[in-house]
Amino acid sequence: MPSETVHIKVTGIGAPMKSEHPKPILLADYRPPDFLIDNVDLDITLDPTRTRVVSKLSIRRNPTSQATGKIPLKLDGELLELESLSLNGKKLRRPSYVVDDTSLTLASPPKEPFTLEVTTFVNPKANTALQGIYLSRGVYCSQCEAQGFRRISYFLDRPDVLARYTVRLEADVATAPVLLANGNPVERGTLANRKRHYAVWHDPHPKPSYLFAIVGGDLASVASTFTTQSRRDVDLRIYVEHGKEPRAHWAMDALKRAMRWDEVRFGREYDLDVFNIVAVSDFNMGAMENKGLNIFNDRLILASPDTATDTNYESIESVVAHEYFHNWTGNRITCRDWFQLCLKEGLTVYRDQEFSAENRSRTVQRISDVRQLKALQFPEDQGPLSHPVRPDSYIEINNFYTPTVYEKGAEVVRMIETILGREKFRAGMDLYFERHDGQAVTIEDFIACFADASGVDFTQFKRWYTQAGTPELVCDLTFDRRKKAAELTVHQTLKPSPGKPKKQPQFIPLAVALLGENGKEMDVTVEGGEVRPGVLAVTDATAKFKFTNVSSRPVPSLLRGFSAPVNVTIALSDDDLAFLMHHDSDLFNRWQASNRFASRSILALLEAKRPKPAAASKAAKLAEALRHALRDAALDDAYKAELLRLPGVADAAREKAVRVDHAAIFDAHRTFSRAVADKLGDDLDDVYTRTSTTAAFSPDARHAGRRALRNAALTLLTARGTSEDYARLESHYRRASNMTDAAQALVLIAGVDAPGRQSVIEDFFERWKQDHLVIDTWFAAQAQSPRDETLDEVKALCHHPLFKITTPNKVRALIGTFAMANPLQFNRADGAGYDFLADKVLEIDALNPQVAARMLGAFRSYRSLEPKRKARAKAALKQVASAARLSRDCQEIVSRMLED
């Protein structure tokens, strides 16, 4: 019988293009599915341009369905060629079913349970959107979150439909000797005179379609075994391109440590016989937690001292753990609908942050987490893309894999632990796993477990999930010397957002200490409400807290450990901040005081009539505090490195918030950085020399901290811009014995007009042009250079033979770095940076809408720019909006940005 094909005109296989008025999907409209699918049997024959998928579905009516009368069965499907359709073994013909661009509908399905068999064809080679089944450097792989399964077969492609999957894969032995799917291996065999073969996999755990995965290719592997706490042996394998096996050992080590940590910290044991990870070169995200078959962007698996930086090693450790932790927080318990995305992502980010904190420095991890939150999520909260941790509407769900869902979602979970303490928090998590294993649940289900386990009322706290924006705490501390008492007044506000002009007060845990004149914490008594000792409960628009037994004027240490994702304002003098930099026992707040002092100093130079003398005065006070820290043997090197990392141009711009001129901020930043380096020069020289080592490379926290401190000293020394500093920088590159040192030198020298600049850039290219991962460092180093020639150089690099617009990693390394990590040149006064990105977004959108939409995030703070830049950025956005063909992904983002 001839195949019935759904014809959709596309360039590559991207997303459906925009309609004039795309209809938003609303949380309020959620209804249970009318049908459930209990079992899925898939037979997939892999072919580069014509992969055949036979899907046999066991379907029944959902007893909780709210539908009445005649109930049609509507299956999701996009970009599929339908060959045949059978119901209970009987082939169906039109008009018993209807197929359109996005679905297949049976008007009158049986009332009793039935079997539906669907045969479709897909084209992996043409799939540039990288959703569904596609090819990555010759390897078949899949990506189904959030709605990619509908590009493999017609299905109820929603997270609250949980089914057990059995998958048979067939392919040529020569091109795909490795065949993998979810679950446990059941059977393998050869066909056609051993030229073809097959493998059968079965996953006993019900899962939503977004967790389905397959891989087929010619891959090598690294193998190991993990013995669970119940003494079961689990076969572990990481699959990589041939010759790269040695670069997968760190990822394997991280996996085994994560498995043990989850058993100890949360009592979660792995539940299959095998756990496989596959590293691929083309991937829209970082990694995917498919049940038993994690698929990773290879930059988050492959590492060796000469090819990966310490940051790469740390990212691999964190993301391997993150995806493994999803086995329980995301897989065994999943989301009822995509509005609950933070339920799996925010919770799992919190878990991976805790894993990293316990494997490295807790304080440094907290600083890293908050840096990212403030750099990415706070601007999102303040701009046109602001949305609650649990959104209430969307047009394209791919646009809500955001810092708000991930990073702020993690902070919300952390606040629960702050309020309850670790023991009661663990009791709530235990109840969550016990009560909801095997279910698709909601935020309300999650919060109820903590309320039931602790007896604490979380009604007000749930507003963190429903109200967008970053709360502002305006604080005032008064001291009565005669009464030896102090009073802290806290006003909380939350700015209006679209559709929410008035917002209610949040429940904010505010960790506080008062430091006496001796630099030690005062032993005070608090009146006004504590959730735990040292943590105040801010629940009203205005809250007052009284402290007694205050023997001298206190210096407040507020929001210790960053106890809530809020902004805090309190009148602290430069001397107060310097006091905290020297004495605060909360090391996070000591860093925060240093960071705040530096940001304040940089912004003050914007108004200074004589910037250099003003910078010297401020720099002397900061340098004194930094010198004190550098000489403190009790502080670890990684923490000292964080203190030396001054806030960047983008950080200072975020603090200014209105009428931002990045060129002026860059000049002020450069002036202040040079002044600090001048004041601290001898100490920096000493640190740089003292931390040099000839010892063998180790990625552990101690050795990585030592390298971080040395490179932080190098960065500040280079800011002085002398010929001696540039000579040291080039020597640092030439003598580098690891990629951490080489990459840092490359980035620094690419950003200045040093004599050896071009020689270093050319040398790095010649060394690494054959390595598709390392060469991304070369692209990124040039893209973030603040030099005036950078935009022209980036445009030229877009035509470089090693740059591919269809490869997300290359797009992120070059175009993404320029737009999101080069605030000076992206925000050029002539608007050329904005125009360049708009042109590239339209080019990428025709190939990969998900990546294109993420690039538009560079405009998220354009409304805070000074008027001329703001107008030019808005014009660039209008250029994107007016495109004849624009994906839903980009249309949603750009329309929200242009809303009044």
PDB file of C-alpha atoms in Angstrom, residues 230-354:
ATOM      1  CA  SER A 230      21.607  -3.300  48.749  1.00  0.00           C
ATOM      2  CA  ARG A 231      24.603  -5.087  47.178  1.00  0.00           C
ATOM      3  CA  ARG A 232      23.367  -5.114  43.565  1.00  0.00           C
ATOM      4  CA  ASP A 233      25.975  -4.678  40.839  1.00  0.00           C
ATOM      5  CA  VAL A 234      25.156  -2.097  38.176  1.00  0.00           C
ATOM      6  CA  ASP A 235      26.974  -2.130  34.837  1.00  0.00           C
ATOM      7  CA  LEU A 236      28.164   1.406  33.994  1.00  0.00           C
ATOM      8  CA  ARG A 237      29.276   2.480  30.525  1.00  0.00           C
ATOM      9  CA  ILE A 238      30.155   5.787  28.933  1.00  0.00           C
ATOM     10  CA  TYR A 239      30.159   5.761  25.119  1.00  0.00           C
ATOM     11  CA  VAL A 240      32.393   8.201  23.223  1.00  0.00           C
ATOM     12  CA  GLU A 241      34.039   8.551  19.831  1.00  0.00           C
ATOM     13  CA  HIS A 242      36.905   6.139  19.227  1.00  0.00           C
ATOM     14  CA  GLY A 243      40.197   7.365  20.649  1.00  0.00           C
ATOM     15  CA  LYS A 244      38.551   9.550  23.296  1.00  0.00           C
ATOM     16  CA  GLU A 245      38.080   6.857  25.943  1.00  0.00           C
ATOM     17  CA  PRO A 246      40.802   8.295  28.251  1.00  0.00           C
ATOM     18  CA  ARG A 247      38.901  11.568  28.374  1.00  0.00           C
ATOM     19  CA  ALA A 248      35.812   9.860  29.865  1.00  0.00           C
ATOM     20  CA  HIS A 249      37.377   8.620  33.107  1.00  0.00           C
ATOM     21  CA  TRP A 250      36.638  11.776  35.088  1.00  0.00           C
ATOM     22  CA  ALA A 251      32.958  11.564  34.113  1.00  0.00           C
ATOM     23  CA  MET A 252      32.872   7.919  35.237  1.00  0.00           C
ATOM     24  CA  ASP A 253      34.430   8.864  38.552  1.00  0.00           C
ATOM     25  CA  ALA A 254      31.861  11.646  39.009  1.00  0.00           C
ATOM     26  CA  LEU A 255      29.014   9.246  38.191  1.00  0.00           C
ATOM     27  CA  LYS A 256      30.068   6.723  40.823  1.00  0.00           C
ATOM     28  CA  ARG A 257      30.509   9.431  43.438  1.00  0.00           C
ATOM     29  CA  ALA A 258      27.052  10.815  42.594  1.00  0.00           C
ATOM     30  CA  MET A 259      25.440   7.382  42.919  1.00  0.00           C
ATOM     31  CA  ARG A 260      26.975   6.874  46.355  1.00  0.00           C
ATOM     32  CA  TRP A 261      26.144  10.411  47.485  1.00  0.00           C
ATOM     33  CA  ASP A 262      22.473  10.035  46.573  1.00  0.00           C
ATOM     34  CA  GLU A 263      22.270   6.849  48.633  1.00  0.00           C
ATOM     35  CA  VAL A 264      23.832   8.530  51.673  1.00  0.00           C
ATOM     36  CA  ARG A 265      22.248  11.995  51.494  1.00  0.00           C
ATOM     37  CA  PHE A 266      18.767  11.102  50.226  1.00  0.00           C
ATOM     38  CA  GLY A 267      18.496   7.317  50.520  1.00  0.00           C
ATOM     39  CA  ARG A 268      18.006   6.906  46.767  1.00  0.00           C
ATOM     40  CA  GLU A 269      19.329   3.742  45.139  1.00  0.00           C
ATOM     41  CA  TYR A 270      19.631   3.112  41.411  1.00  0.00           C
ATOM     42  CA  ASP A 271      16.923   0.818  40.029  1.00  0.00           C
ATOM     43  CA  LEU A 272      18.131  -0.781  36.758  1.00  0.00           C
ATOM     44  CA  ASP A 273      20.851  -3.302  35.896  1.00  0.00           C
ATOM     45  CA  VAL A 274      22.712  -0.880  33.606  1.00  0.00           C
ATOM     46  CA  PHE A 275      23.381   2.838  33.411  1.00  0.00           C
ATOM     47  CA  ASN A 276      24.623   4.196  30.096  1.00  0.00           C
ATOM     48  CA  ILE A 277      25.877   7.624  29.088  1.00  0.00           C
ATOM     49  CA  VAL A 278      26.505   8.605  25.468  1.00  0.00           C
ATOM     50  CA  ALA A 279      28.483  11.700  24.476  1.00  0.00           C
ATOM     51  CA  VAL A 280      27.436  13.343  21.188  1.00  0.00           C
ATOM     52  CA  SER A 281      28.704  16.456  19.447  1.00  0.00           C
ATOM     53  CA  ASP A 282      25.388  17.982  18.379  1.00  0.00           C
ATOM     54  CA  PHE A 283      23.035  18.699  21.251  1.00  0.00           C
ATOM     55  CA  ASN A 284      20.738  21.621  21.993  1.00  0.00           C
ATOM     56  CA  MET A 285      21.276  21.521  25.740  1.00  0.00           C
ATOM     57  CA  GLY A 286      23.885  20.241  28.166  1.00  0.00           C
ATOM     58  CA  ALA A 287      22.561  16.756  28.779  1.00  0.00           C
ATOM     59  CA  MET A 288      19.368  14.721  29.045  1.00  0.00           C
ATOM     60  CA  GLU A 289      18.315  12.372  31.830  1.00  0.00           C
ATOM     61  CA  ASN A 290      16.587   9.707  29.692  1.00  0.00           C
ATOM     62  CA  LYS A 291      15.894   6.709  31.927  1.00  0.00           C
ATOM     63  CA  GLY A 292      19.023   4.553  32.059  1.00  0.00           C
ATOM     64  CA  LEU A 293      20.423   6.175  28.884  1.00  0.00           C
ATOM     65  CA  ASN A 294      21.672   9.694  29.510  1.00  0.00           C
ATOM     66  CA  ILE A 295      22.680  11.558  26.364  1.00  0.00           C
ATOM     67  CA  PHE A 296      25.265  14.303  26.840  1.00  0.00           C
ATOM     68  CA  ASN A 297      26.757  17.134  24.919  1.00  0.00           C
ATOM     69  CA  ASP A 298      30.314  15.795  24.640  1.00  0.00           C
ATOM     70  CA  ARG A 299      31.805  18.963  26.136  1.00  0.00           C
ATOM     71  CA  LEU A 300      30.249  17.790  29.426  1.00  0.00           C
ATOM     72  CA  ILE A 301      31.829  14.339  29.324  1.00  0.00           C
ATOM     73  CA  LEU A 302      35.279  14.594  27.750  1.00  0.00           C
ATOM     74  CA  ALA A 303      38.153  15.916  29.834  1.00  0.00           C
ATOM     75  CA  SER A 304      41.915  15.601  30.086  1.00  0.00           C
ATOM     76  CA  PRO A 305      44.459  17.997  31.588  1.00  0.00           C
ATOM     77  CA  ASP A 306      45.580  19.248  28.180  1.00  0.00           C
ATOM     78  CA  THR A 307      42.094  19.664  26.685  1.00  0.00           C
ATOM     79  CA  ALA A 308      39.814  20.728  29.556  1.00  0.00           C
ATOM     80  CA  THR A 309      39.920  23.574  32.051  1.00  0.00           C
ATOM     81  CA  ASP A 310      39.151  23.255  35.741  1.00  0.00           C
ATOM     82  CA  THR A 311      35.805  24.868  34.965  1.00  0.00           C
ATOM     83  CA  ASN A 312      35.153  22.078  32.450  1.00  0.00           C
ATOM     84  CA  TYR A 313      36.035  19.452  35.055  1.00  0.00           C
ATOM     85  CA  GLU A 314      33.720  21.057  37.599  1.00  0.00           C
ATOM     86  CA  SER A 315      30.903  21.302  35.042  1.00  0.00           C
ATOM     87  CA  ILE A 316      31.282  17.637  34.097  1.00  0.00           C
ATOM     88  CA  GLU A 317      31.163  16.633  37.755  1.00  0.00           C
ATOM     89  CA  SER A 318      28.076  18.759  38.362  1.00  0.00           C
ATOM     90  CA  VAL A 319      26.105  17.860  35.233  1.00  0.00           C
ATOM     91  CA  VAL A 320      26.832  14.122  35.417  1.00  0.00           C
ATOM     92  CA  ALA A 321      25.499  14.261  38.964  1.00  0.00           C
ATOM     93  CA  HIS A 322      22.525  16.409  37.935  1.00  0.00           C
ATOM     94  CA  GLU A 323      21.372  14.014  35.227  1.00  0.00           C
ATOM     95  CA  TYR A 324      21.875  10.985  37.469  1.00  0.00           C
ATOM     96  CA  PHE A 325      19.903  12.626  40.304  1.00  0.00           C
ATOM     97  CA  HIS A 326      17.003  13.045  37.882  1.00  0.00           C
ATOM     98  CA  ASN A 327      16.512   9.275  38.123  1.00  0.00           C
ATOM     99  CA  TRP A 328      14.397   9.999  41.173  1.00  0.00           C
ATOM    100  CA  THR A 329      13.601  13.716  40.886  1.00  0.00           C
ATOM    101  CA  GLY A 330      12.269  13.767  37.349  1.00  0.00           C
ATOM    102  CA  ASN A 331      12.045  10.148  36.218  1.00  0.00           C
ATOM    103  CA  ARG A 332      10.598   8.025  39.013  1.00  0.00           C
ATOM    104  CA  ILE A 333       8.561  11.086  40.015  1.00  0.00           C
ATOM    105  CA  THR A 334       7.840  13.351  37.065  1.00  0.00           C
ATOM    106  CA  CYS A 335       5.779  16.440  36.222  1.00  0.00           C
ATOM    107  CA  ARG A 336       2.043  16.350  35.712  1.00  0.00           C
ATOM    108  CA  ASP A 337       2.385  19.032  33.040  1.00  0.00           C
ATOM    109  CA  TRP A 338       5.128  21.316  31.728  1.00  0.00           C
ATOM    110  CA  PHE A 339       4.074  24.148  34.014  1.00  0.00           C
ATOM    111  CA  GLN A 340       5.536  22.040  36.831  1.00  0.00           C
ATOM    112  CA  LEU A 341       8.968  21.944  35.146  1.00  0.00           C
ATOM    113  CA  CYS A 342      10.672  23.503  38.180  1.00  0.00           C
ATOM    114  CA  LEU A 343       9.498  20.491  40.193  1.00  0.00           C
ATOM    115  CA  LYS A 344      12.125  18.363  38.501  1.00  0.00           C
ATOM    116  CA  GLU A 345      14.671  20.960  37.368  1.00  0.00           C
ATOM    117  CA  GLY A 346      14.818  23.348  40.317  1.00  0.00           C
ATOM    118  CA  LEU A 347      14.844  20.442  42.784  1.00  0.00           C
ATOM    119  CA  THR A 348      17.577  18.622  40.873  1.00  0.00           C
ATOM    120  CA  VAL A 349      19.720  21.761  40.507  1.00  0.00           C
ATOM    121  CA  TYR A 350      19.521  22.120  44.288  1.00  0.00           C
ATOM    122  CA  ARG A 351      20.651  18.504  44.636  1.00  0.00           C
ATOM    123  CA  ASP A 352      23.594  18.879  42.257  1.00  0.00           C
ATOM    124  CA  GLN A 353      24.644  22.105  44.007  1.00  0.00           C
ATOM    125  CA  GLU A 354      24.699  20.260  47.311  1.00  0.00           C
TER     126      GLU A 354
END
